[in-house]
Amino acid sequence: MPEPIRVFHPPTGGFNRETQTAYRSQYNTHMEAVMKRNIPLLVIVLVSLACQTLVPEPSPPPRNGTVISACADAVNGVRAIQPVEPPKSLAQSEAKDGSEFDLNEYFNVLTNLSMREGYVLDYIYAVDSLGSYPIPAARPVDQPPYSSSENPPEEPGFYDYWKYIEIKDTEQGYFEFAALRIMANQFYLVWHANYNDWQIVCDRAAVDAIADEINSGSYSIQFDDRQMKQIEALNNIEPLVTLTDTGALVEIVTFTKWGGFFRATYSIDRAFPHEIIETQRENIVPYDCGILF
């Protein structure tokens, strides 16, 4: 342990030239001894502070692939055109009259995607005792729109609408394809259907915005200290696309209030018809808002 510094009291009879010289000599000798004994501790403290100051935070591992910098433009563009509340007539009867949201507007935002020639993107609107929601489906252009669940697609395969989508063979194109698969049916959601709240997280700003929203007091369960440390440590948030000879790997961070943050990797076939061959998900920050519909 470091040697404590003694307190030196003046002589009882006061100072004269002789006692002052002796007092000063005794004090200086003691302080030299203290400094010599405490120098190792001082060196340790200084080295520790220097390490904290000079050694930078470890960088995230390098990423092999193309970072999608236009993620926010695509995601925000889709959100901007998606309606929230369904028309009353649609919610009550399931029947569309042609004035509802047109899914083909997606392709005005996701410009690297298009429907195969001769087809458009349509949907039926399902209403049941637990809520209501759209079910996208491809439709031949020479057939009338799907007006209700009583007028479903003639072929069950039309529900696999993504098999009728053509992708511009670029990294951005495959990202948009994965984004559409996540977001295509996130409109006109009622009651239990709102569990489908998956968000694509494009960057650190989006992560911080989600944390601020959850911790704003709007939700009874907020991120705890452990979760906040995990959130602050998140890296490699931006979507990444890697092209291989036959496929594309699309890595996307997502968030849902009923699960938390996930890192998902989609393996997509580059040959038409495009299919997501495999999806892998890692729950990087678990969370549940506790809300039950």
PDB file of C-alpha atoms in Angstrom:
ATOM      1  CA  MET A   1       0.000   0.000   0.000  1.00  0.00           C
ATOM      2  CA  PRO A   2       1.173   3.578  -0.596  1.00  0.00           C
ATOM      3  CA  GLU A   3       2.785   5.212   2.398  1.00  0.00           C
ATOM      4  CA  PRO A   4       0.605   7.942   3.910  1.00  0.00           C
ATOM      5  CA  ILE A   5       1.904  11.467   4.227  1.00  0.00           C
ATOM      6  CA  ARG A   6       2.580  12.382   7.865  1.00  0.00           C
ATOM      7  CA  VAL A   7       1.279  15.580   9.357  1.00  0.00           C
ATOM      8  CA  PHE A   8       4.167  17.664  10.796  1.00  0.00           C
ATOM      9  CA  HIS A   9       3.326  19.930  13.711  1.00  0.00           C
ATOM     10  CA  PRO A  10       5.510  22.925  14.589  1.00  0.00           C
ATOM     11  CA  PRO A  11       7.775  22.611  17.640  1.00  0.00           C
ATOM     12  CA  THR A  12       6.104  23.221  20.996  1.00  0.00           C
ATOM     13  CA  GLY A  13       8.298  26.162  21.786  1.00  0.00           C
ATOM     14  CA  GLY A  14       7.852  27.762  18.374  1.00  0.00           C
ATOM     15  CA  PHE A  15      10.386  28.230  15.563  1.00  0.00           C
ATOM     16  CA  ASN A  16      13.889  29.610  15.766  1.00  0.00           C
ATOM     17  CA  ARG A  17      16.600  29.307  13.181  1.00  0.00           C
ATOM     18  CA  GLU A  18      17.829  25.970  14.526  1.00  0.00           C
ATOM     19  CA  THR A  19      14.392  24.288  14.947  1.00  0.00           C
ATOM     20  CA  GLN A  20      13.172  25.624  11.575  1.00  0.00           C
ATOM     21  CA  THR A  21      16.151  24.073   9.784  1.00  0.00           C
ATOM     22  CA  ALA A  22      15.637  20.721  11.567  1.00  0.00           C
ATOM     23  CA  TYR A  23      11.865  20.761  10.828  1.00  0.00           C
ATOM     24  CA  ARG A  24      12.419  21.477   7.133  1.00  0.00           C
ATOM     25  CA  SER A  25      15.081  18.740   6.841  1.00  0.00           C
ATOM     26  CA  GLN A  26      12.822  16.164   8.518  1.00  0.00           C
ATOM     27  CA  TYR A  27       9.868  17.094   6.244  1.00  0.00           C
ATOM     28  CA  ASN A  28      11.921  16.912   3.029  1.00  0.00           C
ATOM     29  CA  THR A  29      13.383  13.524   3.991  1.00  0.00           C
ATOM     30  CA  HIS A  30       9.902  12.117   4.646  1.00  0.00           C
ATOM     31  CA  MET A  31       8.463  13.424   1.361  1.00  0.00           C
ATOM     32  CA  GLU A  32      11.348  11.945  -0.662  1.00  0.00           C
ATOM     33  CA  ALA A  33      10.640   8.552   0.914  1.00  0.00           C
ATOM     34  CA  VAL A  34       6.936   8.850   0.174  1.00  0.00           C
ATOM     35  CA  MET A  35       7.542   9.729  -3.479  1.00  0.00           C
ATOM     36  CA  LYS A  36       9.978   6.859  -3.990  1.00  0.00           C
ATOM     37  CA  ARG A  37       7.538   4.349  -2.533  1.00  0.00           C
ATOM     38  CA  ASN A  38       4.554   5.697  -4.472  1.00  0.00           C
ATOM     39  CA  ILE A  39       6.184   6.101  -7.898  1.00  0.00           C
ATOM     40  CA  PRO A  40       5.252   2.522  -9.040  1.00  0.00           C
ATOM     41  CA  LEU A  41       1.590   3.172  -8.213  1.00  0.00           C
ATOM     42  CA  LEU A  42       1.711   6.522 -10.019  1.00  0.00           C
ATOM     43  CA  VAL A  43       3.224   4.859 -13.093  1.00  0.00           C
ATOM     44  CA  ILE A  44       0.446   2.241 -13.150  1.00  0.00           C
ATOM     45  CA  VAL A  45      -2.239   4.923 -12.939  1.00  0.00           C
ATOM     46  CA  LEU A  46      -0.664   6.998 -15.721  1.00  0.00           C
ATOM     47  CA  VAL A  47      -0.221   3.965 -18.003  1.00  0.00           C
ATOM     48  CA  SER A  48      -3.840   2.932 -17.416  1.00  0.00           C
ATOM     49  CA  LEU A  49      -5.096   6.412 -18.295  1.00  0.00           C
ATOM     50  CA  ALA A  50      -2.886   6.514 -21.369  1.00  0.00           C
ATOM     51  CA  CYS A  51      -4.229   3.165 -22.579  1.00  0.00           C
ATOM     52  CA  GLN A  52      -7.803   4.336 -22.190  1.00  0.00           C
ATOM     53  CA  THR A  53      -7.027   7.552 -24.061  1.00  0.00           C
ATOM     54  CA  LEU A  54      -4.704   6.352 -26.828  1.00  0.00           C
ATOM     55  CA  VAL A  55      -6.025   2.866 -27.647  1.00  0.00           C
ATOM     56  CA  PRO A  56      -9.070   3.267 -29.933  1.00  0.00           C
ATOM     57  CA  GLU A  57     -12.277   1.265 -29.706  1.00  0.00           C
ATOM     58  CA  PRO A  58     -11.982  -1.982 -31.682  1.00  0.00           C
ATOM     59  CA  SER A  59     -13.315  -1.556 -35.208  1.00  0.00           C
ATOM     60  CA  PRO A  60     -16.099  -3.831 -36.452  1.00  0.00           C
ATOM     61  CA  PRO A  61     -14.882  -6.679 -38.657  1.00  0.00           C
ATOM     62  CA  PRO A  62     -14.596  -5.882 -42.370  1.00  0.00           C
ATOM     63  CA  ARG A  63     -17.633  -6.721 -44.500  1.00  0.00           C
ATOM     64  CA  ASN A  64     -17.352  -8.473 -47.826  1.00  0.00           C
ATOM     65  CA  GLY A  65     -20.049  -7.199 -50.157  1.00  0.00           C
ATOM     66  CA  THR A  66     -21.832  -4.011 -51.162  1.00  0.00           C
ATOM     67  CA  VAL A  67     -23.355  -1.789 -48.486  1.00  0.00           C
ATOM     68  CA  ILE A  68     -26.778  -0.479 -49.560  1.00  0.00           C
ATOM     69  CA  SER A  69     -26.533   3.244 -48.886  1.00  0.00           C
ATOM     70  CA  ALA A  70     -29.957   3.943 -50.431  1.00  0.00           C
ATOM     71  CA  CYS A  71     -31.757   1.761 -47.859  1.00  0.00           C
ATOM     72  CA  ALA A  72     -33.499   4.643 -46.069  1.00  0.00           C
ATOM     73  CA  ASP A  73     -34.736   6.151 -49.346  1.00  0.00           C
ATOM     74  CA  ALA A  74     -36.322   2.854 -50.374  1.00  0.00           C
ATOM     75  CA  VAL A  75     -37.845   1.994 -46.992  1.00  0.00           C
ATOM     76  CA  ASN A  76     -39.139   5.502 -46.295  1.00  0.00           C
ATOM     77  CA  GLY A  77     -40.495   5.715 -49.838  1.00  0.00           C
ATOM     78  CA  VAL A  78     -42.539   2.547 -49.377  1.00  0.00           C
ATOM     79  CA  ARG A  79     -43.795   3.664 -45.967  1.00  0.00           C
ATOM     80  CA  ALA A  80     -44.846   6.999 -47.424  1.00  0.00           C
ATOM     81  CA  ILE A  81     -47.260   5.435 -49.911  1.00  0.00           C
ATOM     82  CA  GLN A  82     -48.654   2.700 -47.649  1.00  0.00           C
ATOM     83  CA  PRO A  83     -52.042   3.631 -46.167  1.00  0.00           C
ATOM     84  CA  VAL A  84     -52.710   2.744 -42.537  1.00  0.00           C
ATOM     85  CA  GLU A  85     -56.457   2.657 -41.985  1.00  0.00           C
ATOM     86  CA  PRO A  86     -58.570   0.646 -44.451  1.00  0.00           C
ATOM     87  CA  PRO A  87     -61.665   2.272 -45.975  1.00  0.00           C
ATOM     88  CA  LYS A  88     -64.718   1.465 -43.858  1.00  0.00           C
ATOM     89  CA  SER A  89     -66.432  -0.273 -46.750  1.00  0.00           C
ATOM     90  CA  LEU A  90     -63.442  -2.573 -47.215  1.00  0.00           C
ATOM     91  CA  ALA A  91     -63.119  -3.417 -43.525  1.00  0.00           C
ATOM     92  CA  GLN A  92     -66.800  -4.267 -43.293  1.00  0.00           C
ATOM     93  CA  SER A  93     -67.392  -6.155 -46.522  1.00  0.00           C
ATOM     94  CA  GLU A  94     -63.928  -7.336 -47.685  1.00  0.00           C
ATOM     95  CA  ALA A  95     -64.963  -6.148 -51.155  1.00  0.00           C
ATOM     96  CA  LYS A  96     -62.737  -3.731 -53.070  1.00  0.00           C
ATOM     97  CA  ASP A  97     -64.301  -1.123 -55.339  1.00  0.00           C
ATOM     98  CA  GLY A  98     -61.119  -0.018 -57.123  1.00  0.00           C
ATOM     99  CA  SER A  99     -60.402   3.075 -55.050  1.00  0.00           C
ATOM    100  CA  GLU A 100     -58.114   1.263 -52.617  1.00  0.00           C
ATOM    101  CA  PHE A 101     -54.337   1.201 -52.481  1.00  0.00           C
ATOM    102  CA  ASP A 102     -52.689  -0.142 -55.641  1.00  0.00           C
ATOM    103  CA  LEU A 103     -49.696  -2.356 -54.853  1.00  0.00           C
ATOM    104  CA  ASN A 104     -48.144  -1.567 -58.218  1.00  0.00           C
ATOM    105  CA  GLU A 105     -47.199   1.821 -56.774  1.00  0.00           C
ATOM    106  CA  TYR A 106     -44.397  -0.011 -55.001  1.00  0.00           C
ATOM    107  CA  PHE A 107     -42.530  -0.215 -58.297  1.00  0.00           C
ATOM    108  CA  ASN A 108     -42.419   3.580 -58.518  1.00  0.00           C
ATOM    109  CA  VAL A 109     -40.225   3.481 -55.407  1.00  0.00           C
ATOM    110  CA  LEU A 110     -38.473   0.143 -55.830  1.00  0.00           C
ATOM    111  CA  THR A 111     -37.342   0.935 -59.346  1.00  0.00           C
ATOM    112  CA  ASN A 112     -35.109  -2.121 -59.686  1.00  0.00           C
ATOM    113  CA  LEU A 113     -38.173  -4.385 -59.532  1.00  0.00           C
ATOM    114  CA  SER A 114     -40.991  -4.936 -62.008  1.00  0.00           C
ATOM    115  CA  MET A 115     -43.728  -7.449 -62.653  1.00  0.00           C
ATOM    116  CA  ARG A 116     -43.204 -10.050 -65.331  1.00  0.00           C
ATOM    117  CA  GLU A 117     -44.761  -8.983 -68.602  1.00  0.00           C
ATOM    118  CA  GLY A 118     -48.465  -9.797 -68.664  1.00  0.00           C
ATOM    119  CA  TYR A 119     -48.942  -9.612 -64.863  1.00  0.00           C
ATOM    120  CA  VAL A 120     -49.697  -7.011 -62.212  1.00  0.00           C
ATOM    121  CA  LEU A 121     -49.541  -7.125 -58.423  1.00  0.00           C
ATOM    122  CA  ASP A 122     -52.927  -7.358 -56.739  1.00  0.00           C
ATOM    123  CA  TYR A 123     -54.351  -8.575 -53.424  1.00  0.00           C
ATOM    124  CA  ILE A 124     -57.441  -9.801 -51.684  1.00  0.00           C
ATOM    125  CA  TYR A 125     -58.462  -8.390 -48.312  1.00  0.00           C
ATOM    126  CA  ALA A 126     -59.112 -10.976 -45.608  1.00  0.00           C
ATOM    127  CA  VAL A 127     -61.406 -10.207 -42.672  1.00  0.00           C
ATOM    128  CA  ASP A 128     -61.874 -12.607 -39.762  1.00  0.00           C
ATOM    129  CA  SER A 129     -62.709 -12.543 -36.056  1.00  0.00           C
ATOM    130  CA  LEU A 130     -59.131 -11.591 -35.139  1.00  0.00           C
ATOM    131  CA  GLY A 131     -58.619  -8.721 -37.545  1.00  0.00           C
ATOM    132  CA  SER A 132     -58.078  -7.985 -41.216  1.00  0.00           C
ATOM    133  CA  TYR A 133     -55.124  -7.797 -43.577  1.00  0.00           C
ATOM    134  CA  PRO A 134     -54.163  -7.917 -47.286  1.00  0.00           C
ATOM    135  CA  ILE A 135     -52.915 -11.032 -49.046  1.00  0.00           C
ATOM    136  CA  PRO A 136     -50.836 -10.068 -52.120  1.00  0.00           C
ATOM    137  CA  ALA A 137     -51.075 -12.130 -55.294  1.00  0.00           C
ATOM    138  CA  ALA A 138     -49.987 -11.878 -58.898  1.00  0.00           C
ATOM    139  CA  ARG A 139     -52.760 -11.386 -61.458  1.00  0.00           C
ATOM    140  CA  PRO A 140     -52.794 -11.669 -65.246  1.00  0.00           C
ATOM    141  CA  VAL A 141     -53.505  -8.255 -66.771  1.00  0.00           C
ATOM    142  CA  ASP A 142     -56.374  -9.655 -68.830  1.00  0.00           C
ATOM    143  CA  GLN A 143     -58.274 -10.777 -65.716  1.00  0.00           C
ATOM    144  CA  PRO A 144     -60.422  -8.481 -63.543  1.00  0.00           C
ATOM    145  CA  PRO A 145     -59.020  -7.343 -60.169  1.00  0.00           C
ATOM    146  CA  TYR A 146     -59.507  -9.583 -57.178  1.00  0.00           C
ATOM    147  CA  SER A 147     -62.452  -7.907 -55.515  1.00  0.00           C
ATOM    148  CA  SER A 148     -62.778 -10.074 -52.389  1.00  0.00           C
ATOM    149  CA  SER A 149     -61.865 -13.394 -50.804  1.00  0.00           C
ATOM    150  CA  GLU A 150     -64.866 -14.822 -52.649  1.00  0.00           C
ATOM    151  CA  ASN A 151     -63.079 -13.951 -55.885  1.00  0.00           C
ATOM    152  CA  PRO A 152     -59.612 -15.446 -55.255  1.00  0.00           C
ATOM    153  CA  PRO A 153     -56.855 -16.059 -57.807  1.00  0.00           C
ATOM    154  CA  GLU A 154     -57.640 -18.806 -60.268  1.00  0.00           C
ATOM    155  CA  GLU A 155     -54.305 -20.457 -59.591  1.00  0.00           C
ATOM    156  CA  PRO A 156     -53.002 -20.913 -56.037  1.00  0.00           C
ATOM    157  CA  GLY A 157     -49.514 -20.248 -57.373  1.00  0.00           C
ATOM    158  CA  PHE A 158     -50.441 -16.595 -57.895  1.00  0.00           C
ATOM    159  CA  TYR A 159     -50.126 -16.116 -54.126  1.00  0.00           C
ATOM    160  CA  ASP A 160     -46.389 -16.668 -54.639  1.00  0.00           C
ATOM    161  CA  TYR A 161     -46.329 -13.218 -56.205  1.00  0.00           C
ATOM    162  CA  TRP A 162     -42.544 -12.885 -55.854  1.00  0.00           C
ATOM    163  CA  LYS A 163     -42.109 -15.554 -58.529  1.00  0.00           C
ATOM    164  CA  TYR A 164     -43.630 -13.070 -60.989  1.00  0.00           C
ATOM    165  CA  ILE A 165     -41.259 -10.228 -60.052  1.00  0.00           C
ATOM    166  CA  GLU A 166     -38.270  -9.481 -62.229  1.00  0.00           C
ATOM    167  CA  ILE A 167     -35.144  -8.079 -60.564  1.00  0.00           C
ATOM    168  CA  LYS A 168     -32.578  -5.826 -62.156  1.00  0.00           C
ATOM    169  CA  ASP A 169     -29.439  -7.892 -61.598  1.00  0.00           C
ATOM    170  CA  THR A 170     -27.754  -5.468 -59.180  1.00  0.00           C
ATOM    171  CA  GLU A 171     -27.087  -5.413 -55.469  1.00  0.00           C
ATOM    172  CA  GLN A 172     -29.744  -2.729 -55.028  1.00  0.00           C
ATOM    173  CA  GLY A 173     -32.223  -4.890 -56.918  1.00  0.00           C
ATOM    174  CA  TYR A 174     -31.822  -7.868 -54.597  1.00  0.00           C
ATOM    175  CA  PHE A 175     -32.069  -5.631 -51.554  1.00  0.00           C
ATOM    176  CA  GLU A 176     -35.338  -4.182 -52.896  1.00  0.00           C
ATOM    177  CA  PHE A 177     -36.646  -7.693 -53.513  1.00  0.00           C
ATOM    178  CA  ALA A 178     -35.989  -8.689 -49.888  1.00  0.00           C
ATOM    179  CA  ALA A 179     -37.452  -5.398 -48.660  1.00  0.00           C
ATOM    180  CA  LEU A 180     -40.643  -5.951 -50.660  1.00  0.00           C
ATOM    181  CA  ARG A 181     -41.040  -9.426 -49.187  1.00  0.00           C
ATOM    182  CA  ILE A 182     -40.911  -7.860 -45.707  1.00  0.00           C
ATOM    183  CA  MET A 183     -43.109  -4.829 -46.378  1.00  0.00           C
ATOM    184  CA  ALA A 184     -45.548  -5.753 -49.156  1.00  0.00           C
ATOM    185  CA  ASN A 185     -48.489  -6.649 -46.883  1.00  0.00           C
ATOM    186  CA  GLN A 186     -47.933  -4.022 -44.161  1.00  0.00           C
ATOM    187  CA  PHE A 187     -50.933  -1.821 -44.901  1.00  0.00           C
ATOM    188  CA  TYR A 188     -54.634  -1.848 -43.949  1.00  0.00           C
ATOM    189  CA  LEU A 189     -53.730  -3.883 -40.852  1.00  0.00           C
ATOM    190  CA  VAL A 190     -56.435  -4.201 -38.198  1.00  0.00           C
ATOM    191  CA  TRP A 191     -56.217  -5.600 -34.649  1.00  0.00           C
ATOM    192  CA  HIS A 192     -54.145  -8.821 -34.431  1.00  0.00           C
ATOM    193  CA  ALA A 193     -52.695  -8.171 -37.880  1.00  0.00           C
ATOM    194  CA  ASN A 194     -50.611  -5.379 -36.305  1.00  0.00           C
ATOM    195  CA  TYR A 195     -48.246  -8.010 -34.946  1.00  0.00           C
ATOM    196  CA  ASN A 196     -46.801  -7.750 -38.456  1.00  0.00           C
ATOM    197  CA  ASP A 197     -44.707  -4.691 -37.584  1.00  0.00           C
ATOM    198  CA  TRP A 198     -41.285  -5.766 -38.892  1.00  0.00           C
ATOM    199  CA  GLN A 199     -39.132  -2.734 -39.649  1.00  0.00           C
ATOM    200  CA  ILE A 200     -36.019  -2.635 -41.812  1.00  0.00           C
ATOM    201  CA  VAL A 201     -33.277  -0.853 -39.853  1.00  0.00           C
ATOM    202  CA  CYS A 202     -31.058   1.021 -42.279  1.00  0.00           C
ATOM    203  CA  ASP A 203     -28.424   2.675 -40.075  1.00  0.00           C
ATOM    204  CA  ARG A 204     -27.378   3.827 -36.617  1.00  0.00           C
ATOM    205  CA  ALA A 205     -29.814   6.748 -36.736  1.00  0.00           C
ATOM    206  CA  ALA A 206     -32.690   4.286 -37.196  1.00  0.00           C
ATOM    207  CA  VAL A 207     -31.477   2.187 -34.255  1.00  0.00           C
ATOM    208  CA  ASP A 208     -31.334   5.267 -32.021  1.00  0.00           C
ATOM    209  CA  ALA A 209     -34.795   6.375 -33.157  1.00  0.00           C
ATOM    210  CA  ILE A 210     -36.250   2.984 -32.196  1.00  0.00           C
ATOM    211  CA  ALA A 211     -34.540   3.094 -28.796  1.00  0.00           C
ATOM    212  CA  ASP A 212     -35.854   6.613 -28.181  1.00  0.00           C
ATOM    213  CA  GLU A 213     -39.389   5.555 -29.111  1.00  0.00           C
ATOM    214  CA  ILE A 214     -39.390   2.491 -26.877  1.00  0.00           C
ATOM    215  CA  ASN A 215     -37.919   4.441 -23.947  1.00  0.00           C
ATOM    216  CA  SER A 216     -40.175   7.462 -24.417  1.00  0.00           C
ATOM    217  CA  GLY A 217     -42.784   6.152 -22.005  1.00  0.00           C
ATOM    218  CA  SER A 218     -45.248   5.087 -24.688  1.00  0.00           C
ATOM    219  CA  TYR A 219     -44.586   1.432 -23.852  1.00  0.00           C
ATOM    220  CA  SER A 220     -44.889  -0.152 -20.421  1.00  0.00           C
ATOM    221  CA  ILE A 221     -41.759  -2.240 -21.026  1.00  0.00           C
ATOM    222  CA  GLN A 222     -38.694  -0.242 -21.985  1.00  0.00           C
ATOM    223  CA  PHE A 223     -35.178  -1.336 -22.905  1.00  0.00           C
ATOM    224  CA  ASP A 224     -33.280  -2.217 -19.723  1.00  0.00           C
ATOM    225  CA  ASP A 225     -29.612  -1.394 -19.086  1.00  0.00           C
ATOM    226  CA  ARG A 226     -28.406  -4.689 -20.547  1.00  0.00           C
ATOM    227  CA  GLN A 227     -30.424  -4.230 -23.717  1.00  0.00           C
ATOM    228  CA  MET A 228     -29.234  -0.631 -24.085  1.00  0.00           C
ATOM    229  CA  LYS A 229     -25.610  -1.787 -23.869  1.00  0.00           C
ATOM    230  CA  GLN A 230     -26.324  -4.355 -26.581  1.00  0.00           C
ATOM    231  CA  ILE A 231     -27.978  -1.676 -28.713  1.00  0.00           C
ATOM    232  CA  GLU A 232     -25.068   0.727 -28.260  1.00  0.00           C
ATOM    233  CA  ALA A 233     -22.670  -2.047 -29.306  1.00  0.00           C
ATOM    234  CA  LEU A 234     -24.533  -2.869 -32.533  1.00  0.00           C
ATOM    235  CA  ASN A 235     -22.382  -2.507 -35.632  1.00  0.00           C
ATOM    236  CA  ASN A 236     -22.599  -3.365 -39.326  1.00  0.00           C
ATOM    237  CA  ILE A 237     -26.199  -2.170 -39.316  1.00  0.00           C
ATOM    238  CA  GLU A 238     -26.462  -1.070 -42.955  1.00  0.00           C
ATOM    239  CA  PRO A 239     -27.828  -3.720 -45.363  1.00  0.00           C
ATOM    240  CA  LEU A 240     -25.195  -5.703 -47.222  1.00  0.00           C
ATOM    241  CA  VAL A 241     -25.529  -7.606 -50.496  1.00  0.00           C
ATOM    242  CA  THR A 242     -23.045 -10.146 -51.808  1.00  0.00           C
ATOM    243  CA  LEU A 243     -23.450 -11.623 -55.292  1.00  0.00           C
ATOM    244  CA  THR A 244     -22.309 -15.145 -56.110  1.00  0.00           C
ATOM    245  CA  ASP A 245     -22.389 -16.971 -59.425  1.00  0.00           C
ATOM    246  CA  THR A 246     -25.923 -18.251 -58.859  1.00  0.00           C
ATOM    247  CA  GLY A 247     -27.344 -16.278 -55.958  1.00  0.00           C
ATOM    248  CA  ALA A 248     -27.406 -13.156 -53.857  1.00  0.00           C
ATOM    249  CA  LEU A 249     -26.979 -12.944 -50.096  1.00  0.00           C
ATOM    250  CA  VAL A 250     -28.883 -10.031 -48.565  1.00  0.00           C
ATOM    251  CA  GLU A 251     -28.132  -9.161 -44.937  1.00  0.00           C
ATOM    252  CA  ILE A 252     -30.664  -6.883 -43.229  1.00  0.00           C
ATOM    253  CA  VAL A 253     -31.151  -5.775 -39.619  1.00  0.00           C
ATOM    254  CA  THR A 254     -34.823  -5.709 -38.638  1.00  0.00           C
ATOM    255  CA  PHE A 255     -36.824  -4.796 -35.555  1.00  0.00           C
ATOM    256  CA  THR A 256     -40.172  -5.904 -34.194  1.00  0.00           C
ATOM    257  CA  LYS A 257     -41.741  -4.904 -30.890  1.00  0.00           C
ATOM    258  CA  TRP A 258     -42.539  -8.583 -30.365  1.00  0.00           C
ATOM    259  CA  GLY A 259     -39.023  -9.960 -30.651  1.00  0.00           C
ATOM    260  CA  GLY A 260     -36.477  -7.149 -30.786  1.00  0.00           C
ATOM    261  CA  PHE A 261     -33.579  -6.639 -33.195  1.00  0.00           C
ATOM    262  CA  PHE A 262     -32.696  -9.403 -35.633  1.00  0.00           C
ATOM    263  CA  ARG A 263     -29.969  -9.852 -38.223  1.00  0.00           C
ATOM    264  CA  ALA A 264     -31.497 -11.705 -41.156  1.00  0.00           C
ATOM    265  CA  THR A 265     -29.674 -13.163 -44.152  1.00  0.00           C
ATOM    266  CA  TYR A 266     -31.704 -14.014 -47.249  1.00  0.00           C
ATOM    267  CA  SER A 267     -30.301 -16.316 -49.918  1.00  0.00           C
ATOM    268  CA  ILE A 268     -31.961 -15.394 -53.242  1.00  0.00           C
ATOM    269  CA  ASP A 269     -31.778 -17.256 -56.534  1.00  0.00           C
ATOM    270  CA  ARG A 270     -30.439 -14.978 -59.297  1.00  0.00           C
ATOM    271  CA  ALA A 271     -32.252 -16.978 -61.958  1.00  0.00           C
ATOM    272  CA  PHE A 272     -35.881 -16.164 -62.763  1.00  0.00           C
ATOM    273  CA  PRO A 273     -38.272 -17.032 -61.174  1.00  0.00           C
ATOM    274  CA  HIS A 274     -36.549 -15.567 -58.142  1.00  0.00           C
ATOM    275  CA  GLU A 275     -37.010 -17.363 -54.868  1.00  0.00           C
ATOM    276  CA  ILE A 276     -35.695 -16.863 -51.354  1.00  0.00           C
ATOM    277  CA  ILE A 277     -34.006 -20.210 -50.951  1.00  0.00           C
ATOM    278  CA  GLU A 278     -33.077 -19.837 -47.294  1.00  0.00           C
ATOM    279  CA  THR A 279     -33.514 -17.324 -44.489  1.00  0.00           C
ATOM    280  CA  GLN A 280     -31.322 -17.226 -41.391  1.00  0.00           C
ATOM    281  CA  ARG A 281     -32.191 -15.009 -38.417  1.00  0.00           C
ATOM    282  CA  GLU A 282     -30.137 -14.119 -35.356  1.00  0.00           C
ATOM    283  CA  ASN A 283     -31.891 -12.389 -32.454  1.00  0.00           C
ATOM    284  CA  ILE A 284     -29.165  -9.861 -31.616  1.00  0.00           C
ATOM    285  CA  VAL A 285     -31.168  -7.845 -29.042  1.00  0.00           C
ATOM    286  CA  PRO A 286     -34.222  -9.694 -27.664  1.00  0.00           C
ATOM    287  CA  TYR A 287     -37.173  -7.517 -26.582  1.00  0.00           C
ATOM    288  CA  ASP A 288     -40.929  -7.780 -26.129  1.00  0.00           C
ATOM    289  CA  CYS A 289     -43.156  -4.778 -25.602  1.00  0.00           C
ATOM    290  CA  GLY A 290     -45.643  -6.840 -23.608  1.00  0.00           C
ATOM    291  CA  ILE A 291     -48.662  -5.634 -25.594  1.00  0.00           C
ATOM    292  CA  LEU A 292     -51.281  -8.276 -26.369  1.00  0.00           C
ATOM    293  CA  PHE A 293     -54.068  -7.670 -28.860  1.00  0.00           C
TER     294      PHE A 293
END
